[in-house]
Every structure is written in structure tokens, then in C-alpha cells.
mmCIF file of C-alpha atoms and ligand atoms in Angstrom:
data_model
loop_
_atom_site.group_PDB
_atom_site.id
_atom_site.type_symbol
_atom_site.label_atom_id
_atom_site.label_comp_id
_atom_site.label_asym_id
_atom_site.label_seq_id
_atom_site.Cartn_x
_atom_site.Cartn_y
_atom_site.Cartn_z
ATOM 1 C CA MET U 27 87.090 103.959 85.341
ATOM 2 C CA LYS U 28 83.909 105.505 85.875
ATOM 3 C CA LEU U 29 83.528 109.232 84.546
ATOM 4 C CA GLY U 30 80.383 111.153 85.298
ATOM 5 C CA ILE U 31 78.762 113.511 82.715
ATOM 6 C CA VAL U 32 77.164 116.829 83.762
ATOM 7 C CA GLY U 33 76.342 120.606 82.586
ATOM 8 C CA LEU U 34 73.032 122.468 82.349
ATOM 9 C CA PRO U 35 69.775 121.066 80.704
ATOM 10 C CA ASN U 36 70.084 120.838 76.521
ATOM 11 C CA VAL U 37 73.951 121.362 76.080
ATOM 12 C CA GLY U 38 74.463 118.052 74.726
ATOM 13 C CA LYS U 39 75.470 115.746 77.217
ATOM 14 C CA SER U 40 73.408 112.747 75.959
ATOM 15 C CA THR U 41 74.841 113.155 72.278
ATOM 16 C CA LEU U 42 78.069 112.577 74.012
ATOM 17 C CA PHE U 43 76.843 109.934 76.178
ATOM 18 C CA ASN U 44 75.631 108.022 72.906
ATOM 19 C CA SER U 45 78.237 108.822 70.610
ATOM 20 C CA LEU U 46 80.955 107.391 72.791
ATOM 21 C CA THR U 47 79.200 104.580 74.095
ATOM 22 C CA LYS U 48 77.074 103.198 71.430
ATOM 23 C CA ALA U 49 74.290 102.576 74.047
ATOM 24 C CA GLY U 50 70.705 104.928 72.388
ATOM 25 C CA ALA U 51 70.183 107.117 75.395
ATOM 26 C CA GLU U 52 67.597 109.148 74.111
ATOM 27 C CA SER U 53 68.449 112.725 73.418
ATOM 28 C CA ALA U 54 66.665 115.713 72.069
ATOM 29 C CA ASN U 55 66.043 119.158 72.025
ATOM 30 C CA TYR U 56 64.472 120.318 75.272
ATOM 31 C CA PRO U 57 65.416 120.590 78.085
ATOM 32 C CA PHE U 58 65.417 117.724 80.829
ATOM 33 C CA CYS U 59 65.562 115.094 78.675
ATOM 34 C CA THR U 60 66.533 112.408 80.456
ATOM 35 C CA ILE U 61 65.116 111.631 83.603
ATOM 36 C CA ASP U 62 67.259 108.408 84.973
ATOM 37 C CA PRO U 63 70.801 108.268 84.500
ATOM 38 C CA ASN U 64 72.321 105.845 81.364
ATOM 39 C CA VAL U 65 74.837 104.641 82.372
ATOM 40 C CA GLY U 66 77.665 102.846 79.316
ATOM 41 C CA VAL U 67 80.755 101.324 78.817
ATOM 42 C CA VAL U 68 83.230 101.649 76.970
ATOM 43 C CA THR U 69 86.441 99.910 75.632
ATOM 44 C CA VAL U 70 89.498 102.410 75.606
ATOM 45 C CA PRO U 71 91.085 101.857 72.160
ATOM 46 C CA ASP U 72 94.811 100.370 72.177
ATOM 47 C CA LYS U 73 96.086 99.274 68.490
ATOM 48 C CA ARG U 74 99.123 97.439 70.462
ATOM 49 C CA LEU U 75 96.831 95.038 71.680
ATOM 50 C CA ASP U 76 95.774 93.948 67.792
ATOM 51 C CA VAL U 77 99.288 93.521 67.238
ATOM 52 C CA LEU U 78 99.640 91.283 69.415
ATOM 53 C CA GLY U 79 97.165 89.465 69.066
ATOM 54 C CA GLU U 80 98.159 88.233 65.724
ATOM 55 C CA MET U 81 101.490 87.980 67.066
ATOM 56 C CA TYR U 82 100.766 85.326 69.678
ATOM 57 C CA HIS U 83 97.458 83.862 68.073
ATOM 58 C CA THR U 84 95.603 84.791 70.550
ATOM 59 C CA LYS U 85 91.329 83.423 70.759
ATOM 60 C CA LYS U 86 90.288 86.785 72.934
ATOM 61 C CA ILE U 87 90.964 90.238 73.722
ATOM 62 C CA VAL U 88 90.619 92.453 76.325
ATOM 63 C CA PRO U 89 90.337 96.405 76.258
ATOM 64 C CA ALA U 90 91.089 97.933 79.703
ATOM 65 C CA ALA U 91 87.045 99.832 79.833
ATOM 66 C CA ILE U 92 85.969 102.629 81.199
ATOM 67 C CA GLU U 93 82.511 103.414 82.735
ATOM 68 C CA PHE U 94 79.821 106.581 81.885
ATOM 69 C CA VAL U 95 77.110 107.463 83.813
ATOM 70 C CA ASP U 96 74.968 110.568 82.092
ATOM 71 C CA ILE U 97 72.644 112.192 84.067
ATOM 72 C CA ALA U 98 70.017 114.553 84.499
ATOM 73 C CA GLY U 99 71.032 118.034 83.532
ATOM 74 C CA LEU U 100 72.006 120.993 86.009
ATOM 75 C CA VAL U 101 69.357 124.473 86.630
ATOM 76 C CA LYS U 102 70.588 127.337 88.671
ATOM 77 C CA GLY U 103 68.938 126.668 92.052
ATOM 78 C CA ALA U 104 69.440 122.810 91.142
ATOM 79 C CA SER U 105 70.428 122.115 94.920
ATOM 80 C CA LYS U 106 67.010 124.076 96.176
ATOM 81 C CA GLY U 107 64.816 121.770 94.076
ATOM 82 C CA GLU U 108 64.969 123.946 90.527
ATOM 83 C CA GLY U 109 64.678 121.919 87.163
ATOM 84 C CA LEU U 110 65.016 117.989 88.549
ATOM 85 C CA GLY U 111 67.022 118.902 91.074
ATOM 86 C CA ASN U 112 69.890 117.911 92.273
ATOM 87 C CA GLN U 113 68.481 114.244 93.498
ATOM 88 C CA PHE U 114 70.382 112.578 90.439
ATOM 89 C CA LEU U 115 74.110 113.664 91.565
ATOM 90 C CA ALA U 116 74.191 110.613 94.080
ATOM 91 C CA ASN U 117 75.311 108.087 90.990
ATOM 92 C CA ILE U 118 77.645 110.173 90.172
ATOM 93 C CA ARG U 119 79.277 110.064 93.789
ATOM 94 C CA GLU U 120 81.234 106.799 93.361
ATOM 95 C CA VAL U 121 83.035 108.268 89.918
ATOM 96 C CA ASP U 122 87.078 109.005 89.186
ATOM 97 C CA ALA U 123 86.596 111.395 87.121
ATOM 98 C CA ILE U 124 83.690 114.359 86.394
ATOM 99 C CA VAL U 125 83.284 115.357 82.220
ATOM 100 C CA HIS U 126 81.461 118.206 82.652
ATOM 101 C CA VAL U 127 79.299 119.675 78.774
ATOM 102 C CA VAL U 128 80.084 122.864 78.534
ATOM 103 C CA ARG U 129 77.852 124.225 75.388
ATOM 104 C CA CYS U 130 80.697 126.555 72.636
ATOM 105 C CA PHE U 131 77.945 125.857 70.465
ATOM 106 C CA GLU U 132 74.905 128.730 68.393
ATOM 107 C CA ASP U 133 72.160 126.870 67.747
ATOM 108 C CA SER U 134 69.397 129.414 67.363
ATOM 109 C CA ASN U 135 67.361 126.028 67.306
ATOM 110 C CA ILE U 136 68.471 124.059 70.231
ATOM 111 C CA VAL U 137 67.281 125.965 73.185
ATOM 112 C CA HIS U 138 69.438 127.504 76.641
ATOM 113 C CA VAL U 139 68.162 127.187 79.127
ATOM 114 C CA ASP U 140 70.131 130.213 80.099
ATOM 115 C CA GLY U 141 68.839 132.136 76.891
ATOM 116 C CA SER U 142 72.334 132.417 75.296
ATOM 117 C CA ILE U 143 75.564 131.106 75.180
ATOM 118 C CA ASP U 144 77.835 131.955 78.133
ATOM 119 C CA PRO U 145 80.046 129.038 78.576
ATOM 120 C CA LEU U 146 81.904 131.033 81.725
ATOM 121 C CA ARG U 147 78.483 131.963 83.125
ATOM 122 C CA ASP U 148 77.336 127.855 82.474
ATOM 123 C CA ILE U 149 80.358 126.809 84.605
ATOM 124 C CA GLU U 150 79.820 128.880 87.757
ATOM 125 C CA THR U 151 76.030 128.022 87.678
ATOM 126 C CA ILE U 152 76.738 124.239 87.687
ATOM 127 C CA ASN U 153 79.595 124.715 89.869
ATOM 128 C CA LEU U 154 77.578 126.072 92.244
ATOM 129 C CA GLU U 155 74.778 123.417 92.592
ATOM 130 C CA LEU U 156 77.740 120.607 92.766
ATOM 131 C CA ILE U 157 79.169 123.098 95.782
ATOM 132 C CA PHE U 158 75.611 123.010 97.466
ATOM 133 C CA SER U 159 74.581 119.401 96.483
ATOM 134 C CA ASP U 160 78.769 118.570 98.860
ATOM 135 C CA ILE U 161 77.910 121.273 101.745
ATOM 136 C CA GLU U 162 74.697 118.543 102.074
ATOM 137 C CA ILE U 163 76.564 115.777 102.057
ATOM 138 C CA LEU U 164 79.383 117.672 104.681
ATOM 139 C CA GLU U 165 76.223 118.886 107.033
ATOM 140 C CA ARG U 166 74.139 115.617 107.428
ATOM 141 C CA ARG U 167 78.043 113.838 108.610
ATOM 142 C CA ILE U 168 78.560 117.403 111.097
ATOM 143 C CA ALA U 169 75.089 116.687 112.171
ATOM 144 C CA LYS U 170 76.381 112.862 112.853
ATOM 145 C CA ALA U 171 78.860 113.868 114.212
ATOM 146 C CA VAL U 172 78.783 116.533 116.928
ATOM 147 C CA LYS U 173 77.107 114.186 119.345
ATOM 148 C CA VAL U 174 80.459 111.319 119.295
ATOM 149 C CA ALA U 175 82.459 114.356 119.097
ATOM 150 C CA ARG U 176 82.308 115.067 122.903
ATOM 151 C CA ASN U 177 83.871 112.118 123.622
ATOM 152 C CA ASP U 178 85.929 111.032 121.179
ATOM 153 C CA LYS U 179 89.286 113.184 119.587
ATOM 154 C CA THR U 180 89.672 111.383 116.333
ATOM 155 C CA VAL U 181 85.539 112.596 116.090
ATOM 156 C CA ALA U 182 86.260 116.422 117.168
ATOM 157 C CA LYS U 183 89.165 116.587 114.919
ATOM 158 C CA GLU U 184 87.204 115.495 112.462
ATOM 159 C CA LEU U 185 84.092 117.576 112.811
ATOM 160 C CA ALA U 186 87.479 120.491 112.996
ATOM 161 C CA LEU U 187 87.425 119.601 110.222
ATOM 162 C CA MET U 188 84.771 119.278 108.385
ATOM 163 C CA GLU U 189 83.185 122.323 109.812
ATOM 164 C CA ARG U 190 87.080 124.059 108.019
ATOM 165 C CA LEU U 191 85.434 122.602 104.620
ATOM 166 C CA LYS U 192 82.213 123.357 105.304
ATOM 167 C CA ALA U 193 83.251 126.878 106.005
ATOM 168 C CA TYR U 194 85.369 127.114 102.462
ATOM 169 C CA LEU U 195 82.557 125.597 99.873
ATOM 170 C CA GLU U 196 80.521 128.548 101.248
ATOM 171 C CA GLU U 197 82.703 130.703 99.679
ATOM 172 C CA GLY U 198 81.699 129.532 97.011
ATOM 173 C CA LYS U 199 84.967 127.524 96.773
ATOM 174 C CA LEU U 200 85.487 124.002 95.199
ATOM 175 C CA ALA U 201 87.280 120.717 98.077
ATOM 176 C CA ARG U 202 90.434 120.475 94.913
ATOM 177 C CA GLY U 203 91.628 123.780 96.274
ATOM 178 C CA PHE U 204 90.966 122.896 99.875
ATOM 179 C CA GLU U 205 94.208 122.515 101.692
ATOM 180 C CA ALA U 206 94.687 119.433 104.629
ATOM 181 C CA ASN U 207 96.770 120.641 107.937
ATOM 182 C CA ASP U 208 98.165 116.724 108.141
ATOM 183 C CA GLU U 209 97.088 112.537 106.711
ATOM 184 C CA ASP U 210 93.971 112.561 109.033
ATOM 185 C CA GLU U 211 92.824 115.053 107.130
ATOM 186 C CA GLN U 212 93.693 114.315 103.517
ATOM 187 C CA GLU U 213 92.192 110.560 104.314
ATOM 188 C CA TRP U 214 89.032 112.272 105.651
ATOM 189 C CA LEU U 215 88.896 114.906 102.837
ATOM 190 C CA GLU U 216 89.725 111.750 99.948
ATOM 191 C CA SER U 217 87.089 109.507 101.952
ATOM 192 C CA TYR U 218 83.637 111.849 101.582
ATOM 193 C CA ASN U 219 83.069 111.428 97.655
ATOM 194 C CA LEU U 220 83.151 115.180 97.336
ATOM 195 C CA LEU U 221 82.069 116.202 93.734
ATOM 196 C CA THR U 222 84.151 119.220 94.117
ATOM 197 C CA TYR U 223 87.005 117.346 94.392
ATOM 198 C CA LYS U 224 86.883 114.815 91.834
ATOM 199 C CA PRO U 225 88.850 116.087 88.715
ATOM 200 C CA VAL U 226 86.998 117.270 86.135
ATOM 201 C CA ILE U 227 87.383 117.258 81.832
ATOM 202 C CA PHE U 228 85.768 120.423 80.225
ATOM 203 C CA ALA U 229 83.847 118.780 76.949
ATOM 204 C CA ALA U 230 83.680 121.881 74.929
ATOM 205 C CA ASN U 231 80.885 121.142 72.525
ATOM 206 C CA VAL U 232 81.264 122.853 69.213
ATOM 207 C CA THR U 233 80.029 123.394 65.918
ATOM 208 C CA GLU U 234 81.308 120.837 63.299
ATOM 209 C CA ASP U 235 83.393 123.859 61.613
ATOM 210 C CA ASP U 236 85.664 124.726 64.606
ATOM 211 C CA LEU U 237 86.716 121.097 65.138
ATOM 212 C CA ALA U 238 89.257 121.331 62.253
ATOM 213 C CA ASN U 239 90.928 123.548 64.663
ATOM 214 C CA ASP U 240 90.751 122.322 67.909
ATOM 215 C CA GLY U 241 88.242 125.483 68.113
ATOM 216 C CA ALA U 242 90.795 128.225 68.399
ATOM 217 C CA ASP U 243 88.453 130.408 66.415
ATOM 218 C CA ASN U 244 85.725 130.559 68.854
ATOM 219 C CA THR U 245 85.744 132.788 71.851
ATOM 220 C CA GLY U 246 84.127 130.822 74.030
ATOM 221 C CA VAL U 247 86.272 127.503 73.828
ATOM 222 C CA GLN U 248 89.349 130.248 74.674
ATOM 223 C CA ALA U 249 87.123 131.169 77.845
ATOM 224 C CA VAL U 250 86.987 127.392 78.448
ATOM 225 C CA ARG U 251 90.407 126.698 78.515
ATOM 226 C CA LYS U 252 91.620 129.642 80.600
ATOM 227 C CA TYR U 253 89.782 128.576 83.250
ATOM 228 C CA ALA U 254 90.480 125.285 83.014
ATOM 229 C CA GLU U 255 94.425 125.967 82.802
ATOM 230 C CA GLU U 256 94.477 128.086 85.814
ATOM 231 C CA ALA U 257 91.824 125.080 87.685
ATOM 232 C CA LYS U 258 93.885 122.746 86.401
ATOM 233 C CA CYS U 259 91.421 120.571 84.510
ATOM 234 C CA GLU U 260 91.637 119.006 80.533
ATOM 235 C CA VAL U 261 89.420 120.140 78.068
ATOM 236 C CA PHE U 262 88.725 118.513 74.315
ATOM 237 C CA VAL U 263 87.039 120.056 71.758
ATOM 238 C CA VAL U 264 84.087 117.854 70.328
ATOM 239 C CA CYS U 265 81.003 118.264 68.629
ATOM 240 C CA ALA U 266 78.212 115.662 69.807
ATOM 241 C CA GLN U 267 76.473 115.480 66.918
ATOM 242 C CA ILE U 268 78.953 114.504 64.199
ATOM 243 C CA GLU U 269 80.912 112.435 66.983
ATOM 244 C CA GLN U 270 77.255 110.539 67.051
ATOM 245 C CA GLU U 271 77.259 110.041 63.329
ATOM 246 C CA ILE U 272 81.381 109.255 63.725
ATOM 247 C CA ALA U 273 80.160 105.851 66.139
ATOM 248 C CA GLU U 274 78.280 104.565 63.655
ATOM 249 C CA LEU U 275 80.933 103.975 60.658
ATOM 250 C CA ASP U 276 82.877 101.267 60.720
ATOM 251 C CA ASP U 277 86.336 101.994 61.181
ATOM 252 C CA ASP U 278 88.226 102.594 57.353
ATOM 253 C CA GLU U 279 84.683 104.947 57.289
ATOM 254 C CA LYS U 280 85.655 106.667 60.200
ATOM 255 C CA LYS U 281 89.177 107.191 59.380
ATOM 256 C CA MET U 282 88.145 108.682 55.996
ATOM 257 C CA PHE U 283 85.277 111.106 57.649
ATOM 258 C CA LEU U 284 87.692 111.454 60.459
ATOM 259 C CA GLU U 285 90.771 113.542 57.385
ATOM 260 C CA ASP U 286 87.423 114.729 55.885
ATOM 261 C CA LEU U 287 87.059 116.618 58.726
ATOM 262 C CA GLY U 288 90.512 117.391 59.008
ATOM 263 C CA LEU U 289 90.772 115.438 62.455
ATOM 264 C CA THR U 290 93.573 112.102 63.512
ATOM 265 C CA GLU U 291 91.712 111.027 66.233
ATOM 266 C CA SER U 292 87.459 110.730 67.671
ATOM 267 C CA GLY U 293 86.364 112.773 70.309
ATOM 268 C CA LEU U 294 86.081 109.005 72.697
ATOM 269 C CA GLU U 295 89.759 109.150 71.869
ATOM 270 C CA LYS U 296 90.647 112.730 72.977
ATOM 271 C CA LEU U 297 88.634 111.783 75.522
ATOM 272 C CA ILE U 298 89.991 108.990 77.182
ATOM 273 C CA ARG U 299 93.584 110.576 76.100
ATOM 274 C CA ALA U 300 92.368 113.845 78.423
ATOM 275 C CA SER U 301 91.058 111.233 81.077
ATOM 276 C CA TYR U 302 94.318 108.907 81.761
ATOM 277 C CA HIS U 303 96.216 111.813 81.542
ATOM 278 C CA LEU U 304 94.592 113.669 84.280
ATOM 279 C CA LEU U 305 93.718 111.078 85.905
ATOM 280 C CA GLY U 306 98.251 109.873 85.754
ATOM 281 C CA LEU U 307 96.928 106.424 84.220
ATOM 282 C CA ILE U 308 99.196 103.919 82.094
ATOM 283 C CA SER U 309 98.631 100.767 80.567
ATOM 284 C CA TYR U 310 100.684 97.494 80.822
ATOM 285 C CA LEU U 311 99.228 94.286 79.249
ATOM 286 C CA THR U 312 99.362 90.652 79.383
ATOM 287 C CA ALA U 313 99.927 88.170 76.496
ATOM 288 C CA GLY U 314 99.544 85.079 75.392
ATOM 289 C CA GLU U 315 97.604 82.794 73.427
ATOM 290 C CA PRO U 316 93.914 82.692 75.493
ATOM 291 C CA GLU U 317 94.158 86.204 76.090
ATOM 292 C CA VAL U 318 96.340 89.643 75.567
ATOM 293 C CA ARG U 319 94.560 92.311 78.155
ATOM 294 C CA ALA U 320 95.329 95.668 79.042
ATOM 295 C CA TRP U 321 95.449 96.884 82.804
ATOM 296 C CA THR U 322 95.149 100.138 84.091
ATOM 297 C CA ILE U 323 96.752 101.034 86.638
ATOM 298 C CA LYS U 324 98.166 104.606 88.293
ATOM 299 C CA LYS U 325 101.536 105.811 87.047
ATOM 300 C CA GLY U 326 104.152 104.411 89.943
ATOM 301 C CA THR U 327 102.499 101.631 90.936
ATOM 302 C CA LYS U 328 105.045 98.793 91.192
ATOM 303 C CA ALA U 329 105.188 95.173 90.690
ATOM 304 C CA PRO U 330 103.124 93.481 93.079
ATOM 305 C CA GLN U 331 100.734 96.157 92.895
ATOM 306 C CA ALA U 332 100.091 96.150 90.035
ATOM 307 C CA ALA U 333 100.145 92.223 89.749
ATOM 308 C CA GLY U 334 96.942 92.321 92.274
ATOM 309 C CA LYS U 335 95.130 93.786 89.509
ATOM 310 C CA ILE U 336 95.101 90.439 88.209
ATOM 311 C CA HIS U 337 94.382 89.141 91.357
ATOM 312 C CA SER U 338 95.099 89.414 94.914
ATOM 313 C CA ASP U 339 96.808 86.086 94.389
ATOM 314 C CA PHE U 340 99.476 87.617 92.193
ATOM 315 C CA GLU U 341 100.210 90.132 94.450
ATOM 316 C CA ARG U 342 100.564 88.243 98.065
ATOM 317 C CA GLY U 343 102.707 85.875 96.736
ATOM 318 C CA PHE U 344 104.645 87.858 94.342
ATOM 319 C CA ILE U 345 108.452 86.839 93.241
ATOM 320 C CA ARG U 346 109.075 88.217 90.469
ATOM 321 C CA ALA U 347 108.030 90.201 87.086
ATOM 322 C CA GLU U 348 109.100 89.141 83.559
ATOM 323 C CA ILE U 349 109.003 91.999 81.662
ATOM 324 C CA VAL U 350 109.163 93.740 78.029
ATOM 325 C CA SER U 351 108.953 97.286 76.929
ATOM 326 C CA TYR U 352 106.237 96.820 73.663
ATOM 327 C CA ASP U 353 108.528 98.702 71.512
ATOM 328 C CA ASP U 354 111.089 95.774 72.514
ATOM 329 C CA LEU U 355 109.143 93.472 71.185
ATOM 330 C CA MET U 356 107.937 94.937 68.533
ATOM 331 C CA GLU U 357 111.967 95.943 67.101
ATOM 332 C CA CYS U 358 112.820 92.399 67.873
ATOM 333 C CA GLY U 359 109.768 90.838 66.093
ATOM 334 C CA THR U 360 109.451 87.361 68.760
ATOM 335 C CA TYR U 361 109.485 87.164 72.195
ATOM 336 C CA ASN U 362 112.452 85.233 71.935
ATOM 337 C CA ALA U 363 114.058 87.325 70.190
ATOM 338 C CA ALA U 364 113.730 90.158 72.604
ATOM 339 C CA LYS U 365 114.827 87.398 75.305
ATOM 340 C CA GLU U 366 118.547 87.020 73.416
ATOM 341 C CA LYS U 367 119.266 90.253 73.133
ATOM 342 C CA GLY U 368 118.218 90.784 76.601
ATOM 343 C CA LEU U 369 115.433 92.913 76.839
ATOM 344 C CA VAL U 370 113.420 90.440 78.298
ATOM 345 C CA ARG U 371 113.794 91.599 82.409
ATOM 346 C CA LEU U 372 113.679 90.741 85.675
ATOM 347 C CA GLU U 373 111.936 93.248 87.867
ATOM 348 C CA GLY U 374 111.861 92.929 91.626
ATOM 349 C CA LYS U 375 109.106 94.166 94.326
ATOM 350 C CA GLU U 376 110.372 98.159 93.913
ATOM 351 C CA TYR U 377 109.778 98.301 89.990
ATOM 352 C CA VAL U 378 107.669 100.413 89.118
ATOM 353 C CA VAL U 379 105.719 99.417 86.204
ATOM 354 C CA GLN U 380 105.746 101.011 82.955
ATOM 355 C CA ASP U 381 103.425 102.394 80.331
ATOM 356 C CA GLY U 382 103.018 99.104 77.872
ATOM 357 C CA ASP U 383 104.917 96.845 80.054
ATOM 358 C CA ILE U 384 103.981 93.542 78.600
ATOM 359 C CA ILE U 385 104.240 91.651 81.677
ATOM 360 C CA LEU U 386 104.433 88.196 83.701
ATOM 361 C CA PHE U 387 104.259 87.607 86.898
ATOM 362 C CA ARG U 388 105.904 84.371 89.245
ATOM 363 C CA PHE U 389 104.072 84.321 91.992
ATOM 364 C CA ASN U 390 103.895 81.542 94.997
ATOM 365 C CA VAL U 391 100.854 81.889 97.382
HETATM 366 N N1 LIG T 429 73.759 121.761 66.583
HETATM 367 C C1 LIG T 429 74.423 121.570 67.246
HETATM 368 N N2 LIG T 429 73.077 120.683 68.332
HETATM 369 C C2 LIG T 429 73.970 119.885 69.224
HETATM 370 C C3 LIG T 429 75.540 119.128 70.063
HETATM 371 N N3 LIG T 429 74.816 118.319 70.643
HETATM 372 C C4 LIG T 429 73.292 118.424 70.780
HETATM 373 N N4 LIG T 429 72.628 119.192 69.701
HETATM 374 C C5 LIG T 429 71.128 118.781 70.066
HETATM 375 O O1 LIG T 429 71.537 119.748 71.555
HETATM 376 C C6 LIG T 429 69.950 118.927 71.568
HETATM 377 C C7 LIG T 429 70.146 118.441 73.494
HETATM 378 O O2 LIG T 429 70.725 117.287 73.444
HETATM 379 P P1 LIG T 429 71.324 116.065 74.538
HETATM 380 O O3 LIG T 429 72.369 115.572 74.266
HETATM 381 O O4 LIG T 429 69.280 115.662 74.942
HETATM 382 O O5 LIG T 429 71.713 117.826 75.608
HETATM 383 P P2 LIG T 429 71.535 116.545 77.486
HETATM 384 O O6 LIG T 429 72.297 117.778 77.666
HETATM 385 O O7 LIG T 429 71.613 115.247 77.657
HETATM 386 O O8 LIG T 429 69.836 117.495 77.703
HETATM 387 P P3 LIG T 429 69.290 117.526 79.562
HETATM 388 O O9 LIG T 429 69.095 115.753 79.495
HETATM 389 O O10 LIG T 429 68.374 117.888 79.290
HETATM 390 O O11 LIG T 429 69.326 117.794 80.180
HETATM 391 C C8 LIG T 429 69.363 117.756 70.741
HETATM 392 O O12 LIG T 429 68.425 117.927 69.943
HETATM 393 C C9 LIG T 429 70.724 118.145 70.448
HETATM 394 O O13 LIG T 429 70.206 116.976 68.917
HETATM 395 C C10 LIG T 429 76.083 119.641 68.814
HETATM 396 O O14 LIG T 429 76.929 119.738 68.437
HETATM 397 N N5 LIG T 429 75.388 121.237 67.573
HETATM 398 MG MG1 LIG T 430 70.586 113.951 78.789
#
């Protein structure tokens, strides 16, 4: 999974990026501190892996991973070259979802490029720049398709879609709200990698004081929440600065620090939960002595396709899956005990894999 971070300059994108990835990107109190994109990988914390690791005397634990891309801030007119322009958006064209950092903290020392704290205005500014960038992409595609469309019915159909989509974006709407007329259109729509088609998680960056009650008293956060609910996006409340401090602690210290703040989980954990939820993702597990590992799949994935995540041979030669749920295994204590109780199931091609399934695939190629 890959997530791209966007937002105005100086709102805390790189601070958040650093706290998540410990990658040490430059962050400073001036707009456009970031020029070249930063890329970092974080592993998805999953306590189940550690428990299984002990149980199987595992040599290696491999958690799922998320890649983050932190780019330069966007300002009004970025599409026309204001600020650093929108040239860096190409770096997040391929991401699965966008993390949109919105400044909801007051701090007169930290420059806001538009002079005041107004999360909704800021969201609109960024949305508009993303829309402009998508329109550019479509214009380029349209220019290419026009000639071919005269002699090719399929291309003509796609051209009509692109024109309709472009007109839609030009009304200031996000591609996410656009309705395709049929399957062809849907497939094309998904193939364009439009930024405004991607799911969004808003990171409401608040002060330390607003953390404990999840930003409930912060009018900016309230506004972002309302906006996100209507736009079917996720919100998570974070204090990027504190998060960066937390990231430097070891696990025990981290737990104490969070408790002191009245929190049960770190911003990273919140963000991961929000993105799994938004993208409809779950994890299944494989466990053995050589390796205990988490695999990320879309909810609703059937056993052979889930197996294909490990290796295409597993999908091609899929015979069946031997499955015990993590909870059942924990209750029984050992794999054999679970087997005796009939909790190790044999599942076939139509089985829909569940979160926490521990799977052994049988295949033949
Ligand atoms: N008070 C406060 N300051 C913060 C917080 N998060 C970030 N900052 C400060 O805001 C300034 C800008 O942070 P960056 O992370 O560099 O911002 P950015 O969004 O990456 O900015 P550009 O790279 O310029 O687009 C730094 O001085 C941070 O220390 C926060 O939660 N609270
Ligand atoms: Mg930055």
C-alpha cells in the first residue's frame, strides 16, 4: 500500500512523515521547506504477529508495510506555477490513497501561507489544485485521442467520457463523485490515476491540548469532520509535533507517554486503521518456523486470489486452504488442539478470506 501526503506549505506534512517513517526528512518553519519528494516505508504494527512468532519459535517476522510519499506543499495557483508549482504531484499519481494534512493548530510562530487558520478554505484550495492537475492529465489524453477517434468507435466512446469528465471537473467537482455509465467507462475512469479519484484521509494537525479528546473542542476539527463525513473520507486527529517525539521512544516509554496524554494509540496506529478502513483492507497471516507474516488484501478476496499475493503459482495451482482463525488458535493454545476441536477448516476456491485467518495453502503446478 502506498499513501501520498498533500497539503499547504508549512502545515506539518514532513513532520508527520518523519514521525511515521523515522526517515529524517527536513522540516522547518518556512513554506516550501520540502522540495524533492521524501519516500519512506513503515511496517504495520500487528500484535498477532509477535504472539504467533513466539508460538512457532519463528526466525523471522514480516509485518505488512506502507509506503509514504511526502511532497512539496501546494498553494493557490500551483497549477499555474505559483509556489513550487504542481510538478511534484506526478510523484503521487500511483498512490492508493491520499493523506491530506490540514492545519488546525494555532501557533503564531508558525507561518500560515494564507495568514489565518481556516481548515475548510485550505481544503478547498488543495482540492482545486488537484482538480486542475487532473484536468491537465485529461487534456493531454483528449488531445491524443481526438484523431484516432474518427476511425475507432471504442476510442470515440472513451473520448466522449473524457470530455464529460473534464466538464465535470471544470465545475470544481472531484472525480470521486463522477458516475460512469457502464463498465467500460468505469474501467477507463479507474485507469487515469486521477488524484481527485483517490480516497482521502484528512490528518487534522492539532495542538497537544486537543489530542486527549480527539479534537472535539477544536472548531477547525469539527469542520473537517463534517466535511469528511459528507465527502465519505476518513479523518484522524494528530499532533505531528508530539508524534515526532513519540516516534523516538521505545515501546514501553511510548505506552507511558501516550497514557500521560490520555491516548490509547499513536497517530501512526490511527492512520493505519483509518487507511485500512477506507480502502477496505484486511490482513491474513501465514505462520511457521521460518516465517510469520501478514498479507494485506481487499475485503471480499477469495482464497485463490489471496494465495496469489504470496506467489502467482499459489493462485494458478490452488487446491485448497487450511485455515484456522487467530482467535480460535489462541483459545485452543496449539494448532493440534485446534485441529482436534475441528477448528482447522479446509476451504475451497469460493472461500472469502477473513481478517486474522491463519492460512496454509495447498497448491500444485
Ligand atoms: N505548533 C506546532 N507546530 C508544528 C506542528 N507540526 C509541525 N509544526 C511546525 O510547523 C513547521 C512546518 O512543518 P513541516 O513539517 O516542515 O511542514 P510541511 O507541511 O512539510 O511544509 P513544506 O515542506 O514547506 O510544504 C515546522 O516548524 C514544524 O515544527 C504541530 O503539530 N504543532
Ligand atoms: Mg515538507
